[in-house]
Amino acid sequence: EATAELRPRDDGSWAIDAIRFPAAARFAVHVPDPAGPQGGVPTDFALSIGQQESHAVLDPSLATASSLDLDLHDIGLTSDSTKQHQEQRVDRYAVHAHLTPQGDRLDFDQDATITVWRTASRIEDKPAVAFGADRIHANGRIAGVDRDQAAALFTAIGGLIATLPTDAAGWQGQNELSPPARAALRALTESLRGIVTAINGEETIDGVHVAVAGKGDATVRQVRLALDGQAPDGMLHGWFEVSLDGLAVADLTAPERG
């Protein structure tokens, strides 16, 4: 269970201090797998978190700004199923997010940094694969969020999920959408009309490392992803950019085809 200290403020908002997640937790989830059993593959997870320092401000009326500052250290996540074992480690995960009213609309800004991320996994009897990055930094902004359209979007998503067949939740089956599902999907599409006026973001990944046991390894000095979109007249105009710098490969052979 997560815990926090709530304190009302004079402007009607709430200060949420001393946000703490469990230092250690275990849980099980059915992970979707197209080649696995219907309903997904049962997977056990073990999560650990070291030092924590997080707080937030929430205005339920959205009349004033809300914010979240999340700072977690020494995060570990291990997952086990009949097909795969995976371990992940993160030295630090920090997030700063702000929701700011602008007239009858909202602006959402977020800045996040992951310091030293490492993951290793093994699927059945295949070679183990390790992946990591020294630093990941991402920032993004969604401007002009229409409150009514956002509420309609969440309602439409719930309506669509309720109409989907059971096997769709496990990424299985070739069933076509039913008439109610088509209507729910149409409502979801309509709820996106005019929901935001602009969106942009950038992510930079420094020091990427990839290694395959018995095959070799590769490094990339920096990977950069960026997107920008404007919808001033209800029509989206946008672009997406991907760039790599400093790619080095050492004896990394192509995977065998089965």
Tab-separated table of C-alpha atoms in Angstrom:
chain	number	residue	atom	x	y	z
A	1	GLU	CA	0.000	0.000	0.000
A	2	ALA	CA	1.173	3.504	-0.827
A	3	THR	CA	0.904	6.100	1.952
A	4	ALA	CA	0.933	9.910	2.072
A	5	GLU	CA	0.149	12.847	4.333
A	6	LEU	CA	-2.696	15.096	3.121
A	7	ARG	CA	-3.113	18.687	4.239
A	8	PRO	CA	-5.769	21.182	3.007
A	9	ARG	CA	-4.476	24.542	1.791
A	10	ASP	CA	-6.159	27.945	1.960
A	11	ASP	CA	-6.800	28.086	-1.812
A	12	GLY	CA	-8.858	24.861	-1.812
A	13	SER	CA	-6.064	22.612	-3.038
A	14	TRP	CA	-4.420	19.773	-1.109
A	15	ALA	CA	-0.757	19.354	-0.203
A	16	ILE	CA	0.247	15.694	-0.457
A	17	ASP	CA	3.496	15.127	1.409
A	18	ALA	CA	5.643	12.115	2.336
A	19	ILE	CA	4.361	9.981	-0.534
A	20	ARG	CA	5.784	6.504	0.028
A	21	PHE	CA	5.486	3.296	-1.952
A	22	PRO	CA	6.201	-0.107	-0.372
A	23	ALA	CA	9.928	-0.728	0.070
A	24	ALA	CA	9.291	-4.293	-1.087
A	25	ALA	CA	6.281	-5.826	-2.809
A	26	ARG	CA	5.300	-8.992	-4.670
A	27	PHE	CA	2.398	-9.406	-7.076
A	28	ALA	CA	1.254	-11.587	-9.985
A	29	VAL	CA	-0.054	-10.453	-13.369
A	30	HIS	CA	-1.245	-12.271	-16.491
A	31	VAL	CA	0.977	-10.792	-19.211
A	32	PRO	CA	-0.532	-10.841	-22.757
A	33	ASP	CA	1.330	-13.129	-25.163
A	34	PRO	CA	0.137	-13.750	-28.758
A	35	ALA	CA	1.718	-17.213	-28.703
A	36	GLY	CA	0.703	-18.041	-25.144
A	37	PRO	CA	-2.484	-19.274	-23.475
A	38	GLN	CA	-5.722	-17.354	-23.623
A	39	GLY	CA	-5.788	-14.722	-20.920
A	40	GLY	CA	-2.008	-14.261	-20.881
A	41	VAL	CA	0.996	-15.869	-19.200
A	42	PRO	CA	0.996	-15.859	-15.344
A	43	THR	CA	4.012	-13.807	-14.247
A	44	ASP	CA	5.338	-13.158	-10.743
A	45	PHE	CA	6.912	-9.766	-9.986
A	46	ALA	CA	9.118	-8.621	-7.106
A	47	LEU	CA	9.613	-4.869	-6.647
A	48	SER	CA	11.989	-3.053	-4.318
A	49	ILE	CA	12.523	0.690	-3.763
A	50	GLY	CA	15.266	2.291	-1.693
A	51	GLN	CA	15.272	5.966	-0.776
A	52	GLN	CA	12.073	7.916	-1.537
A	53	GLU	CA	11.244	11.616	-1.476
A	54	SER	CA	8.014	12.575	-3.242
A	55	HIS	CA	5.258	15.145	-2.816
A	56	ALA	CA	2.414	16.746	-4.765
A	57	VAL	CA	-0.189	19.510	-4.837
A	58	LEU	CA	-3.671	18.660	-6.093
A	59	ASP	CA	-6.562	21.000	-6.844
A	60	PRO	CA	-9.608	18.772	-7.513
A	61	SER	CA	-11.459	21.717	-9.080
A	62	LEU	CA	-8.556	22.356	-11.518
A	63	ALA	CA	-8.925	26.079	-10.793
A	64	THR	CA	-5.276	26.386	-9.713
A	65	ALA	CA	-2.102	24.552	-10.674
A	66	SER	CA	-1.444	20.972	-9.577
A	67	SER	CA	1.999	19.371	-9.468
A	68	LEU	CA	3.848	16.143	-8.730
A	69	ASP	CA	7.501	15.687	-7.745
A	70	LEU	CA	8.551	12.039	-7.619
A	71	ASP	CA	12.088	10.976	-6.607
A	72	LEU	CA	12.895	7.263	-6.201
A	73	HIS	CA	16.298	5.608	-5.732
A	74	ASP	CA	17.621	2.047	-6.023
A	75	ILE	CA	14.647	0.503	-7.830
A	76	GLY	CA	14.709	-3.226	-8.567
A	77	LEU	CA	12.144	-5.254	-10.509
A	78	THR	CA	12.326	-9.003	-11.126
A	79	SER	CA	9.779	-10.990	-13.136
A	80	ASP	CA	9.446	-14.749	-13.577
A	81	SER	CA	7.175	-16.860	-15.754
A	82	THR	CA	7.383	-20.275	-17.358
A	83	LYS	CA	8.937	-18.638	-20.426
A	84	GLN	CA	11.074	-15.748	-19.197
A	85	HIS	CA	13.189	-14.426	-16.338
A	86	GLN	CA	13.981	-10.701	-16.277
A	87	GLU	CA	15.778	-8.373	-13.876
A	88	GLN	CA	15.831	-4.565	-13.969
A	89	ARG	CA	17.723	-2.011	-11.901
A	90	VAL	CA	17.426	1.786	-11.818
A	91	ASP	CA	19.701	3.984	-9.724
A	92	ARG	CA	17.319	6.944	-9.725
A	93	TYR	CA	13.957	7.893	-11.240
A	94	ALA	CA	12.850	11.533	-10.925
A	95	VAL	CA	9.687	13.099	-12.351
A	96	HIS	CA	8.427	16.688	-12.225
A	97	ALA	CA	4.913	17.244	-13.622
A	98	HIS	CA	2.633	20.280	-13.676
A	99	LEU	CA	-1.009	20.740	-14.665
A	100	THR	CA	-1.828	24.407	-15.194
A	101	PRO	CA	-5.239	25.935	-16.024
A	102	GLN	CA	-5.306	28.268	-19.017
A	103	GLY	CA	-8.819	29.702	-19.237
A	104	ASP	CA	-11.191	26.804	-19.922
A	105	ARG	CA	-8.313	24.535	-20.960
A	106	LEU	CA	-5.296	22.915	-19.274
A	107	ASP	CA	-1.572	22.682	-20.024
A	108	PHE	CA	0.371	19.613	-18.921
A	109	ASP	CA	4.180	19.675	-18.618
A	110	GLN	CA	6.437	16.818	-17.546
A	111	ASP	CA	10.186	16.366	-17.124
A	112	ALA	CA	11.604	12.942	-16.213
A	113	THR	CA	15.104	11.535	-15.745
A	114	ILE	CA	16.262	7.949	-15.291
A	115	THR	CA	19.856	7.536	-14.119
A	116	VAL	CA	21.642	4.228	-14.832
A	117	TRP	CA	19.060	1.741	-16.094
A	118	ARG	CA	20.075	-1.889	-16.539
A	119	THR	CA	17.962	-4.877	-17.571
A	120	ALA	CA	18.777	-8.494	-18.401
A	121	SER	CA	16.405	-11.209	-19.555
A	122	ARG	CA	16.387	-14.786	-20.767
A	123	ILE	CA	13.548	-16.371	-22.744
A	124	GLU	CA	13.418	-20.168	-22.409
A	125	ASP	CA	16.723	-21.627	-23.689
A	126	LYS	CA	17.632	-18.640	-25.869
A	127	PRO	CA	20.793	-16.572	-25.155
A	128	ALA	CA	20.447	-14.022	-22.379
A	129	VAL	CA	20.116	-10.400	-23.495
A	130	ALA	CA	21.289	-7.375	-21.490
A	131	PHE	CA	20.294	-3.801	-22.231
A	132	GLY	CA	20.976	-0.545	-20.467
A	133	ALA	CA	21.432	3.202	-20.597
A	134	ASP	CA	23.541	5.547	-18.505
A	135	ARG	CA	20.927	8.308	-18.554
A	136	ILE	CA	17.474	8.859	-20.045
A	137	HIS	CA	15.952	12.315	-20.035
A	138	ALA	CA	12.505	13.126	-21.415
A	139	ASN	CA	10.345	16.215	-21.384
A	140	GLY	CA	6.981	16.834	-22.922
A	141	ARG	CA	4.133	19.298	-23.095
A	142	ILE	CA	0.477	18.918	-23.975
A	143	ALA	CA	-1.083	22.338	-24.477
A	144	GLY	CA	-4.735	23.331	-24.539
A	145	VAL	CA	-6.353	20.184	-23.110
A	146	ASP	CA	-10.129	20.507	-23.380
A	147	ARG	CA	-11.572	19.376	-20.022
A	148	ASP	CA	-14.918	18.213	-21.405
A	149	GLN	CA	-13.288	16.326	-24.277
A	150	ALA	CA	-10.809	14.684	-21.897
A	151	ALA	CA	-13.674	13.474	-19.708
A	152	ALA	CA	-15.456	12.176	-22.818
A	153	LEU	CA	-12.278	10.353	-23.862
A	154	PHE	CA	-11.997	8.470	-20.555
A	155	THR	CA	-15.680	7.560	-20.757
A	156	ALA	CA	-15.222	6.338	-24.339
A	157	ILE	CA	-12.202	4.211	-23.408
A	158	GLY	CA	-14.198	2.530	-20.651
A	159	GLY	CA	-17.084	1.956	-23.049
A	160	LEU	CA	-14.803	0.378	-25.657
A	161	ILE	CA	-13.128	-1.960	-23.160
A	162	ALA	CA	-16.532	-3.107	-21.923
A	163	THR	CA	-17.557	-4.148	-25.456
A	164	LEU	CA	-14.401	-6.075	-26.407
A	165	PRO	CA	-14.483	-9.888	-26.465
A	166	THR	CA	-12.621	-11.729	-23.700
A	167	ASP	CA	-9.862	-13.018	-25.988
A	168	ALA	CA	-9.017	-9.477	-27.094
A	169	ALA	CA	-7.666	-8.731	-23.619
A	170	GLY	CA	-5.084	-11.478	-24.158
A	171	TRP	CA	-4.182	-10.303	-27.684
A	172	GLN	CA	-5.761	-13.428	-29.124
A	173	GLY	CA	-8.511	-14.320	-31.507
A	174	GLN	CA	-9.414	-13.033	-34.940
A	175	ASN	CA	-12.908	-11.814	-34.126
A	176	GLU	CA	-14.128	-8.727	-35.919
A	177	LEU	CA	-15.465	-5.898	-33.807
A	178	SER	CA	-19.123	-6.237	-32.870
A	179	PRO	CA	-21.579	-3.429	-33.711
A	180	PRO	CA	-21.470	-2.148	-30.087
A	181	ALA	CA	-17.659	-2.192	-30.183
A	182	ARG	CA	-17.640	-0.295	-33.486
A	183	ALA	CA	-19.963	2.312	-32.010
A	184	ALA	CA	-17.732	2.619	-28.929
A	185	LEU	CA	-14.641	2.993	-31.122
A	186	ARG	CA	-16.403	5.693	-33.149
A	187	ALA	CA	-17.252	7.529	-29.896
A	188	LEU	CA	-13.625	7.289	-28.822
A	189	THR	CA	-12.474	8.731	-32.159
A	190	GLU	CA	-14.955	11.592	-31.908
A	191	SER	CA	-13.763	12.400	-28.368
A	192	LEU	CA	-10.284	13.103	-29.767
A	193	ARG	CA	-11.572	15.949	-31.923
A	194	GLY	CA	-10.210	19.230	-30.543
A	195	ILE	CA	-8.961	17.589	-27.346
A	196	VAL	CA	-5.594	19.442	-27.478
A	197	THR	CA	-4.116	22.358	-29.444
A	198	ALA	CA	-0.470	21.239	-29.440
A	199	ILE	CA	1.840	18.480	-28.252
A	200	ASN	CA	5.611	18.240	-28.251
A	201	GLY	CA	8.309	16.258	-26.532
A	202	GLU	CA	11.907	15.155	-26.632
A	203	GLU	CA	13.762	12.156	-25.217
A	204	THR	CA	17.538	11.750	-25.085
A	205	ILE	CA	19.153	8.424	-24.195
A	206	ASP	CA	22.869	8.551	-23.390
A	207	GLY	CA	25.233	5.595	-23.196
A	208	VAL	CA	23.100	2.784	-24.647
A	209	HIS	CA	24.525	-0.728	-24.172
A	210	VAL	CA	23.238	-3.975	-25.729
A	211	ALA	CA	24.808	-7.409	-25.208
A	212	VAL	CA	23.722	-10.890	-26.291
A	213	ALA	CA	25.390	-13.812	-24.530
A	214	GLY	CA	27.757	-15.614	-26.885
A	215	LYS	CA	26.921	-13.245	-29.754
A	216	GLY	CA	28.576	-9.899	-29.006
A	217	ASP	CA	27.606	-6.392	-27.958
A	218	ALA	CA	26.860	-2.931	-29.304
A	219	THR	CA	26.841	0.603	-27.933
A	220	VAL	CA	25.285	3.895	-29.008
A	221	ARG	CA	26.627	7.150	-27.585
A	222	GLN	CA	23.269	8.904	-27.872
A	223	VAL	CA	19.749	8.281	-29.174
A	224	ARG	CA	17.381	11.193	-29.597
A	225	LEU	CA	13.624	11.047	-30.183
A	226	ALA	CA	11.520	14.138	-30.775
A	227	LEU	CA	7.974	14.944	-31.810
A	228	ASP	CA	5.975	18.076	-32.412
A	229	GLY	CA	2.349	18.549	-33.376
A	230	GLN	CA	-0.014	21.486	-33.790
A	231	ALA	CA	-3.772	21.426	-34.288
A	232	PRO	CA	-4.858	25.068	-34.564
A	233	ASP	CA	-7.924	24.368	-36.743
A	234	GLY	CA	-8.801	20.893	-35.577
A	235	MET	CA	-6.354	19.309	-38.061
A	236	LEU	CA	-3.167	17.742	-36.742
A	237	HIS	CA	0.127	18.742	-38.326
A	238	GLY	CA	3.150	17.023	-36.851
A	239	TRP	CA	6.514	15.382	-37.291
A	240	PHE	CA	8.637	12.743	-35.567
A	241	GLU	CA	12.440	12.584	-35.489
A	242	VAL	CA	14.853	9.771	-34.587
A	243	SER	CA	18.636	10.190	-34.543
A	244	LEU	CA	21.567	7.994	-33.433
A	245	ASP	CA	25.116	9.124	-32.737
A	246	GLY	CA	28.231	7.032	-32.068
A	247	LEU	CA	27.070	3.518	-33.015
A	248	ALA	CA	29.686	0.814	-32.334
A	249	VAL	CA	29.181	-2.940	-32.859
A	250	ALA	CA	31.512	-5.664	-31.590
A	251	ASP	CA	30.968	-9.161	-33.027
A	252	LEU	CA	27.183	-8.910	-32.849
A	253	THR	CA	25.823	-11.584	-35.166
A	254	ALA	CA	22.329	-11.740	-36.633
A	255	PRO	CA	19.827	-13.874	-34.684
A	256	GLU	CA	19.076	-17.340	-36.008
A	257	ARG	CA	15.793	-17.740	-37.821
A	258	GLY	CA	13.624	-20.621	-36.748
